JSON list of C-alpha atoms in Angstrom, two decimals:
[
{"chain": "A", "resi": 266, "resn": "UNK", "atom": "CA", "xyz": [17.21, 53.75, 46.72]},
{"chain": "A", "resi": 267, "resn": "UNK", "atom": "CA", "xyz": [19.11, 52.14, 43.83]},
{"chain": "A", "resi": 268, "resn": "UNK", "atom": "CA", "xyz": [22.41, 53.72, 42.97]},
{"chain": "A", "resi": 269, "resn": "UNK", "atom": "CA", "xyz": [24.39, 54.12, 39.83]},
{"chain": "A", "resi": 270, "resn": "UNK", "atom": "CA", "xyz": [25.56, 50.68, 38.72]},
{"chain": "A", "resi": 271, "resn": "UNK", "atom": "CA", "xyz": [28.98, 52.21, 37.95]},
{"chain": "A", "resi": 272, "resn": "UNK", "atom": "CA", "xyz": [29.43, 53.30, 41.57]},
{"chain": "A", "resi": 273, "resn": "UNK", "atom": "CA", "xyz": [28.46, 49.85, 42.83]},
{"chain": "A", "resi": 274, "resn": "UNK", "atom": "CA", "xyz": [30.65, 48.05, 40.28]},
{"chain": "A", "resi": 275, "resn": "UNK", "atom": "CA", "xyz": [33.58, 50.26, 41.24]},
{"chain": "A", "resi": 276, "resn": "UNK", "atom": "CA", "xyz": [33.05, 49.42, 44.91]},
{"chain": "A", "resi": 277, "resn": "UNK", "atom": "CA", "xyz": [32.79, 45.74, 44.02]},
{"chain": "A", "resi": 278, "resn": "UNK", "atom": "CA", "xyz": [36.02, 45.87, 42.01]},
{"chain": "A", "resi": 279, "resn": "UNK", "atom": "CA", "xyz": [37.83, 47.48, 44.95]},
{"chain": "A", "resi": 280, "resn": "UNK", "atom": "CA", "xyz": [36.35, 44.97, 47.41]},
{"chain": "A", "resi": 281, "resn": "UNK", "atom": "CA", "xyz": [37.35, 42.05, 45.17]},
{"chain": "A", "resi": 282, "resn": "UNK", "atom": "CA", "xyz": [40.91, 43.38, 44.97]},
{"chain": "A", "resi": 283, "resn": "UNK", "atom": "CA", "xyz": [41.09, 44.03, 48.72]},
{"chain": "A", "resi": 284, "resn": "UNK", "atom": "CA", "xyz": [39.80, 40.61, 49.77]},
{"chain": "A", "resi": 285, "resn": "UNK", "atom": "CA", "xyz": [41.67, 38.67, 47.08]},
{"chain": "A", "resi": 286, "resn": "UNK", "atom": "CA", "xyz": [44.96, 40.44, 47.88]},
{"chain": "A", "resi": 287, "resn": "UNK", "atom": "CA", "xyz": [44.41, 39.62, 51.56]},
{"chain": "A", "resi": 288, "resn": "UNK", "atom": "CA", "xyz": [43.69, 35.94, 50.86]},
{"chain": "A", "resi": 289, "resn": "UNK", "atom": "CA", "xyz": [40.10, 36.18, 52.10]},
{"chain": "A", "resi": 290, "resn": "UNK", "atom": "CA", "xyz": [37.47, 34.01, 50.43]},
{"chain": "A", "resi": 291, "resn": "UNK", "atom": "CA", "xyz": [34.18, 35.63, 49.51]},
{"chain": "A", "resi": 292, "resn": "UNK", "atom": "CA", "xyz": [31.25, 34.87, 47.24]},
{"chain": "A", "resi": 293, "resn": "UNK", "atom": "CA", "xyz": [29.08, 37.44, 45.49]},
{"chain": "A", "resi": 294, "resn": "UNK", "atom": "CA", "xyz": [25.43, 36.42, 45.62]},
{"chain": "A", "resi": 295, "resn": "UNK", "atom": "CA", "xyz": [22.05, 38.10, 45.22]},
{"chain": "A", "resi": 296, "resn": "UNK", "atom": "CA", "xyz": [21.17, 40.33, 42.31]},
{"chain": "A", "resi": 297, "resn": "UNK", "atom": "CA", "xyz": [24.70, 41.28, 41.38]},
{"chain": "A", "resi": 298, "resn": "UNK", "atom": "CA", "xyz": [25.70, 37.61, 41.14]},
{"chain": "A", "resi": 299, "resn": "UNK", "atom": "CA", "xyz": [22.76, 37.08, 38.79]},
{"chain": "A", "resi": 300, "resn": "UNK", "atom": "CA", "xyz": [24.07, 39.92, 36.62]},
{"chain": "A", "resi": 301, "resn": "UNK", "atom": "CA", "xyz": [27.62, 38.55, 36.63]},
{"chain": "A", "resi": 302, "resn": "UNK", "atom": "CA", "xyz": [26.32, 35.15, 35.51]},
{"chain": "A", "resi": 303, "resn": "UNK", "atom": "CA", "xyz": [24.08, 36.78, 32.89]},
{"chain": "A", "resi": 304, "resn": "UNK", "atom": "CA", "xyz": [26.90, 38.99, 31.61]},
{"chain": "A", "resi": 305, "resn": "UNK", "atom": "CA", "xyz": [24.79, 42.16, 31.78]},
{"chain": "A", "resi": 306, "resn": "UNK", "atom": "CA", "xyz": [23.05, 44.38, 34.28]},
{"chain": "A", "resi": 307, "resn": "UNK", "atom": "CA", "xyz": [19.47, 43.09, 34.42]},
{"chain": "A", "resi": 308, "resn": "UNK", "atom": "CA", "xyz": [17.97, 45.36, 37.09]},
{"chain": "A", "resi": 309, "resn": "UNK", "atom": "CA", "xyz": [18.86, 48.03, 39.65]},
{"chain": "A", "resi": 310, "resn": "UNK", "atom": "CA", "xyz": [20.42, 47.03, 42.96]},
{"chain": "A", "resi": 311, "resn": "UNK", "atom": "CA", "xyz": [20.07, 48.47, 46.45]},
{"chain": "A", "resi": 312, "resn": "UNK", "atom": "CA", "xyz": [23.26, 46.85, 47.75]},
{"chain": "A", "resi": 313, "resn": "UNK", "atom": "CA", "xyz": [26.05, 44.38, 47.13]},
{"chain": "A", "resi": 314, "resn": "UNK", "atom": "CA", "xyz": [25.68, 41.00, 48.83]},
{"chain": "A", "resi": 315, "resn": "UNK", "atom": "CA", "xyz": [28.72, 38.92, 49.63]},
{"chain": "A", "resi": 316, "resn": "UNK", "atom": "CA", "xyz": [29.13, 35.84, 51.79]},
{"chain": "A", "resi": 317, "resn": "UNK", "atom": "CA", "xyz": [32.29, 35.44, 53.88]},
{"chain": "A", "resi": 318, "resn": "UNK", "atom": "CA", "xyz": [33.56, 33.03, 56.50]},
{"chain": "A", "resi": 319, "resn": "UNK", "atom": "CA", "xyz": [32.63, 34.25, 59.96]},
{"chain": "A", "resi": 320, "resn": "UNK", "atom": "CA", "xyz": [36.19, 33.63, 61.14]},
{"chain": "A", "resi": 321, "resn": "UNK", "atom": "CA", "xyz": [37.41, 36.27, 58.66]},
{"chain": "A", "resi": 322, "resn": "UNK", "atom": "CA", "xyz": [35.07, 39.03, 59.83]},
{"chain": "A", "resi": 323, "resn": "UNK", "atom": "CA", "xyz": [37.51, 40.81, 62.16]},
{"chain": "A", "resi": 324, "resn": "UNK", "atom": "CA", "xyz": [40.14, 41.01, 59.39]},
{"chain": "A", "resi": 325, "resn": "UNK", "atom": "CA", "xyz": [37.51, 42.13, 56.87]},
{"chain": "A", "resi": 326, "resn": "UNK", "atom": "CA", "xyz": [36.25, 44.81, 59.26]},
{"chain": "A", "resi": 327, "resn": "UNK", "atom": "CA", "xyz": [39.78, 46.22, 59.67]},
{"chain": "A", "resi": 328, "resn": "UNK", "atom": "CA", "xyz": [40.42, 46.14, 55.91]},
{"chain": "A", "resi": 329, "resn": "UNK", "atom": "CA", "xyz": [37.11, 47.81, 55.05]},
{"chain": "A", "resi": 330, "resn": "UNK", "atom": "CA", "xyz": [37.61, 50.47, 57.71]},
{"chain": "A", "resi": 331, "resn": "UNK", "atom": "CA", "xyz": [41.06, 51.27, 56.29]},
{"chain": "A", "resi": 332, "resn": "UNK", "atom": "CA", "xyz": [39.40, 51.79, 52.88]},
{"chain": "A", "resi": 333, "resn": "UNK", "atom": "CA", "xyz": [36.82, 54.24, 54.24]},
{"chain": "A", "resi": 334, "resn": "UNK", "atom": "CA", "xyz": [33.91, 51.84, 54.77]},
{"chain": "A", "resi": 335, "resn": "UNK", "atom": "CA", "xyz": [31.81, 52.46, 57.89]},
{"chain": "A", "resi": 336, "resn": "UNK", "atom": "CA", "xyz": [30.18, 49.67, 59.84]},
{"chain": "A", "resi": 337, "resn": "UNK", "atom": "CA", "xyz": [26.43, 50.23, 59.45]},
{"chain": "A", "resi": 338, "resn": "UNK", "atom": "CA", "xyz": [24.55, 47.39, 61.13]},
{"chain": "A", "resi": 339, "resn": "UNK", "atom": "CA", "xyz": [20.78, 47.06, 60.79]},
{"chain": "A", "resi": 340, "resn": "UNK", "atom": "CA", "xyz": [18.89, 46.98, 64.13]},
{"chain": "A", "resi": 341, "resn": "UNK", "atom": "CA", "xyz": [17.50, 43.48, 63.45]},
{"chain": "A", "resi": 342, "resn": "UNK", "atom": "CA", "xyz": [20.46, 41.94, 61.62]},
{"chain": "A", "resi": 343, "resn": "UNK", "atom": "CA", "xyz": [21.20, 38.28, 62.25]},
{"chain": "A", "resi": 344, "resn": "UNK", "atom": "CA", "xyz": [23.80, 36.19, 60.44]},
{"chain": "A", "resi": 345, "resn": "UNK", "atom": "CA", "xyz": [25.62, 39.13, 58.88]},
{"chain": "A", "resi": 346, "resn": "UNK", "atom": "CA", "xyz": [26.22, 42.86, 58.94]},
{"chain": "A", "resi": 347, "resn": "UNK", "atom": "CA", "xyz": [26.53, 45.85, 56.66]},
{"chain": "A", "resi": 348, "resn": "UNK", "atom": "CA", "xyz": [29.08, 48.48, 55.69]},
{"chain": "A", "resi": 349, "resn": "UNK", "atom": "CA", "xyz": [28.58, 51.74, 53.81]},
{"chain": "A", "resi": 350, "resn": "UNK", "atom": "CA", "xyz": [30.79, 54.07, 51.80]},
{"chain": "A", "resi": 351, "resn": "UNK", "atom": "CA", "xyz": [29.84, 56.79, 49.31]},
{"chain": "A", "resi": 352, "resn": "UNK", "atom": "CA", "xyz": [26.17, 55.73, 49.50]},
{"chain": "A", "resi": 353, "resn": "UNK", "atom": "CA", "xyz": [27.07, 52.13, 48.54]},
{"chain": "A", "resi": 354, "resn": "UNK", "atom": "CA", "xyz": [25.91, 49.44, 50.95]},
{"chain": "A", "resi": 355, "resn": "UNK", "atom": "CA", "xyz": [27.91, 46.23, 51.25]},
{"chain": "A", "resi": 356, "resn": "UNK", "atom": "CA", "xyz": [26.03, 43.42, 53.00]},
{"chain": "A", "resi": 357, "resn": "UNK", "atom": "CA", "xyz": [28.10, 40.61, 54.48]},
{"chain": "A", "resi": 358, "resn": "UNK", "atom": "CA", "xyz": [26.48, 37.26, 55.20]},
{"chain": "A", "resi": 359, "resn": "UNK", "atom": "CA", "xyz": [28.54, 35.12, 57.55]},
{"chain": "A", "resi": 360, "resn": "UNK", "atom": "CA", "xyz": [29.19, 31.45, 56.83]},
{"chain": "A", "resi": 361, "resn": "UNK", "atom": "CA", "xyz": [30.51, 28.59, 58.94]},
{"chain": "A", "resi": 362, "resn": "UNK", "atom": "CA", "xyz": [31.57, 25.18, 57.62]},
{"chain": "A", "resi": 363, "resn": "UNK", "atom": "CA", "xyz": [29.80, 21.99, 58.63]},
{"chain": "A", "resi": 364, "resn": "UNK", "atom": "CA", "xyz": [31.47, 18.66, 59.31]},
{"chain": "A", "resi": 365, "resn": "UNK", "atom": "CA", "xyz": [30.37, 17.07, 56.02]},
{"chain": "A", "resi": 366, "resn": "UNK", "atom": "CA", "xyz": [31.23, 19.86, 53.57]},
{"chain": "A", "resi": 367, "resn": "UNK", "atom": "CA", "xyz": [27.94, 21.69, 54.02]},
{"chain": "A", "resi": 368, "resn": "UNK", "atom": "CA", "xyz": [27.89, 25.41, 54.79]},
{"chain": "A", "resi": 369, "resn": "UNK", "atom": "CA", "xyz": [25.71, 27.23, 57.33]},
{"chain": "A", "resi": 370, "resn": "UNK", "atom": "CA", "xyz": [24.73, 30.77, 58.28]},
{"chain": "A", "resi": 371, "resn": "UNK", "atom": "CA", "xyz": [25.14, 31.23, 62.04]},
{"chain": "A", "resi": 372, "resn": "UNK", "atom": "CA", "xyz": [21.92, 32.75, 63.42]},
{"chain": "A", "resi": 373, "resn": "UNK", "atom": "CA", "xyz": [20.94, 33.57, 67.00]},
{"chain": "A", "resi": 374, "resn": "UNK", "atom": "CA", "xyz": [18.53, 30.63, 66.93]},
{"chain": "A", "resi": 375, "resn": "UNK", "atom": "CA", "xyz": [21.10, 28.20, 65.52]},
{"chain": "A", "resi": 376, "resn": "UNK", "atom": "CA", "xyz": [22.66, 27.39, 62.19]},
{"chain": "A", "resi": 377, "resn": "UNK", "atom": "CA", "xyz": [20.67, 27.73, 58.95]},
{"chain": "A", "resi": 378, "resn": "UNK", "atom": "CA", "xyz": [21.77, 25.63, 55.98]},
{"chain": "A", "resi": 379, "resn": "UNK", "atom": "CA", "xyz": [23.26, 27.80, 53.22]},
{"chain": "A", "resi": 380, "resn": "UNK", "atom": "CA", "xyz": [24.48, 24.97, 51.00]},
{"chain": "A", "resi": 381, "resn": "UNK", "atom": "CA", "xyz": [24.74, 21.21, 51.30]},
{"chain": "A", "resi": 382, "resn": "UNK", "atom": "CA", "xyz": [27.88, 21.25, 49.16]},
{"chain": "A", "resi": 383, "resn": "UNK", "atom": "CA", "xyz": [31.24, 23.02, 49.33]},
{"chain": "A", "resi": 384, "resn": "UNK", "atom": "CA", "xyz": [31.44, 26.59, 48.04]},
{"chain": "A", "resi": 385, "resn": "UNK", "atom": "CA", "xyz": [32.40, 27.11, 44.40]},
{"chain": "A", "resi": 386, "resn": "UNK", "atom": "CA", "xyz": [35.43, 28.97, 43.14]},
{"chain": "A", "resi": 387, "resn": "UNK", "atom": "CA", "xyz": [33.59, 30.40, 40.11]},
{"chain": "A", "resi": 388, "resn": "UNK", "atom": "CA", "xyz": [34.91, 33.69, 38.76]},
{"chain": "A", "resi": 389, "resn": "UNK", "atom": "CA", "xyz": [32.88, 35.93, 36.49]},
{"chain": "A", "resi": 390, "resn": "UNK", "atom": "CA", "xyz": [33.34, 39.28, 34.81]},
{"chain": "A", "resi": 391, "resn": "UNK", "atom": "CA", "xyz": [30.92, 42.10, 34.15]},
{"chain": "A", "resi": 392, "resn": "UNK", "atom": "CA", "xyz": [31.84, 45.45, 32.58]},
{"chain": "A", "resi": 393, "resn": "UNK", "atom": "CA", "xyz": [35.53, 44.75, 33.20]},
{"chain": "A", "resi": 394, "resn": "UNK", "atom": "CA", "xyz": [35.00, 43.89, 36.89]},
{"chain": "A", "resi": 395, "resn": "UNK", "atom": "CA", "xyz": [35.97, 40.41, 38.07]},
{"chain": "A", "resi": 396, "resn": "UNK", "atom": "CA", "xyz": [34.42, 38.77, 41.11]},
{"chain": "A", "resi": 397, "resn": "UNK", "atom": "CA", "xyz": [34.11, 35.40, 42.77]},
{"chain": "A", "resi": 398, "resn": "UNK", "atom": "CA", "xyz": [30.45, 34.44, 42.44]},
{"chain": "A", "resi": 399, "resn": "UNK", "atom": "CA", "xyz": [28.19, 31.88, 43.99]},
{"chain": "A", "resi": 400, "resn": "UNK", "atom": "CA", "xyz": [27.85, 28.97, 41.57]},
{"chain": "A", "resi": 401, "resn": "UNK", "atom": "CA", "xyz": [24.98, 29.13, 39.08]},
{"chain": "A", "resi": 402, "resn": "UNK", "atom": "CA", "xyz": [23.17, 26.07, 40.44]},
{"chain": "A", "resi": 403, "resn": "UNK", "atom": "CA", "xyz": [23.34, 27.31, 44.05]},
{"chain": "A", "resi": 404, "resn": "UNK", "atom": "CA", "xyz": [22.27, 30.81, 43.03]},
{"chain": "A", "resi": 405, "resn": "UNK", "atom": "CA", "xyz": [19.35, 29.41, 41.05]},
{"chain": "A", "resi": 406, "resn": "UNK", "atom": "CA", "xyz": [18.24, 27.27, 44.02]},
{"chain": "A", "resi": 407, "resn": "UNK", "atom": "CA", "xyz": [18.34, 30.31, 46.28]},
{"chain": "A", "resi": 408, "resn": "UNK", "atom": "CA", "xyz": [16.32, 32.45, 43.89]},
{"chain": "A", "resi": 409, "resn": "UNK", "atom": "CA", "xyz": [13.70, 29.74, 43.29]},
{"chain": "A", "resi": 410, "resn": "UNK", "atom": "CA", "xyz": [12.01, 30.50, 46.64]},
{"chain": "A", "resi": 411, "resn": "UNK", "atom": "CA", "xyz": [10.72, 34.05, 46.94]},
{"chain": "A", "resi": 412, "resn": "UNK", "atom": "CA", "xyz": [10.95, 35.94, 50.20]},
{"chain": "A", "resi": 413, "resn": "UNK", "atom": "CA", "xyz": [7.90, 37.20, 52.11]},
{"chain": "A", "resi": 414, "resn": "UNK", "atom": "CA", "xyz": [8.41, 40.92, 51.43]},
{"chain": "A", "resi": 415, "resn": "UNK", "atom": "CA", "xyz": [6.58, 41.76, 48.15]},
{"chain": "A", "resi": 416, "resn": "UNK", "atom": "CA", "xyz": [9.39, 43.97, 46.79]},
{"chain": "A", "resi": 417, "resn": "UNK", "atom": "CA", "xyz": [12.04, 41.34, 47.60]},
{"chain": "A", "resi": 418, "resn": "UNK", "atom": "CA", "xyz": [9.83, 38.59, 46.13]},
{"chain": "A", "resi": 419, "resn": "UNK", "atom": "CA", "xyz": [9.52, 40.56, 42.88]},
{"chain": "A", "resi": 420, "resn": "UNK", "atom": "CA", "xyz": [13.32, 40.83, 42.65]},
{"chain": "A", "resi": 421, "resn": "UNK", "atom": "CA", "xyz": [13.66, 37.08, 43.34]},
{"chain": "A", "resi": 422, "resn": "UNK", "atom": "CA", "xyz": [11.17, 36.26, 40.56]},
{"chain": "A", "resi": 423, "resn": "UNK", "atom": "CA", "xyz": [12.98, 38.53, 38.09]},
{"chain": "A", "resi": 424, "resn": "UNK", "atom": "CA", "xyz": [16.36, 37.05, 39.06]},
{"chain": "A", "resi": 425, "resn": "UNK", "atom": "CA", "xyz": [15.06, 33.48, 38.79]},
{"chain": "A", "resi": 426, "resn": "UNK", "atom": "CA", "xyz": [13.66, 34.25, 35.32]},
{"chain": "A", "resi": 427, "resn": "UNK", "atom": "CA", "xyz": [17.07, 35.58, 34.25]},
{"chain": "A", "resi": 428, "resn": "UNK", "atom": "CA", "xyz": [18.90, 32.57, 35.72]},
{"chain": "A", "resi": 429, "resn": "UNK", "atom": "CA", "xyz": [16.45, 30.14, 34.09]},
{"chain": "A", "resi": 430, "resn": "UNK", "atom": "CA", "xyz": [17.56, 31.36, 30.67]},
{"chain": "A", "resi": 431, "resn": "UNK", "atom": "CA", "xyz": [21.20, 30.49, 31.43]},
{"chain": "A", "resi": 432, "resn": "UNK", "atom": "CA", "xyz": [22.84, 27.10, 31.05]},
{"chain": "A", "resi": 433, "resn": "UNK", "atom": "CA", "xyz": [25.57, 25.71, 33.20]}
]
């Protein structure tokens, strides 16, 4: 069930501060990244999606736990995991670097290509909250292919429409 955007933005601000202060790279993606690029909240969100290097997960888990986040894995998760606090869900997608600058998601069946180029260092701001976001071109590529689930596909189409109106 979608939550108050204020509660999610507050959690995102705290997560940004925590990871940035600890020198941990992350990239906001999904619907919230679309909103950060658009400069406004365009739809409701069920969770906050961030991508992190797999090698940082143990440190991230300790930091999140110290801030009151509880590990809340999904039974079928693969390539990431979730954390919850105050009804906010934070979804981590794990990344591993390739030999040629590409980036992969490590899955049980092998590596899935996330990006064929290095990760961006784009920063964006929304409602006074700053976050490192997936680059606009990469985000647009990811939203151009809808997922199989009808509800998720509808969100992807709405996000792609929003991104298509942006330049950059």
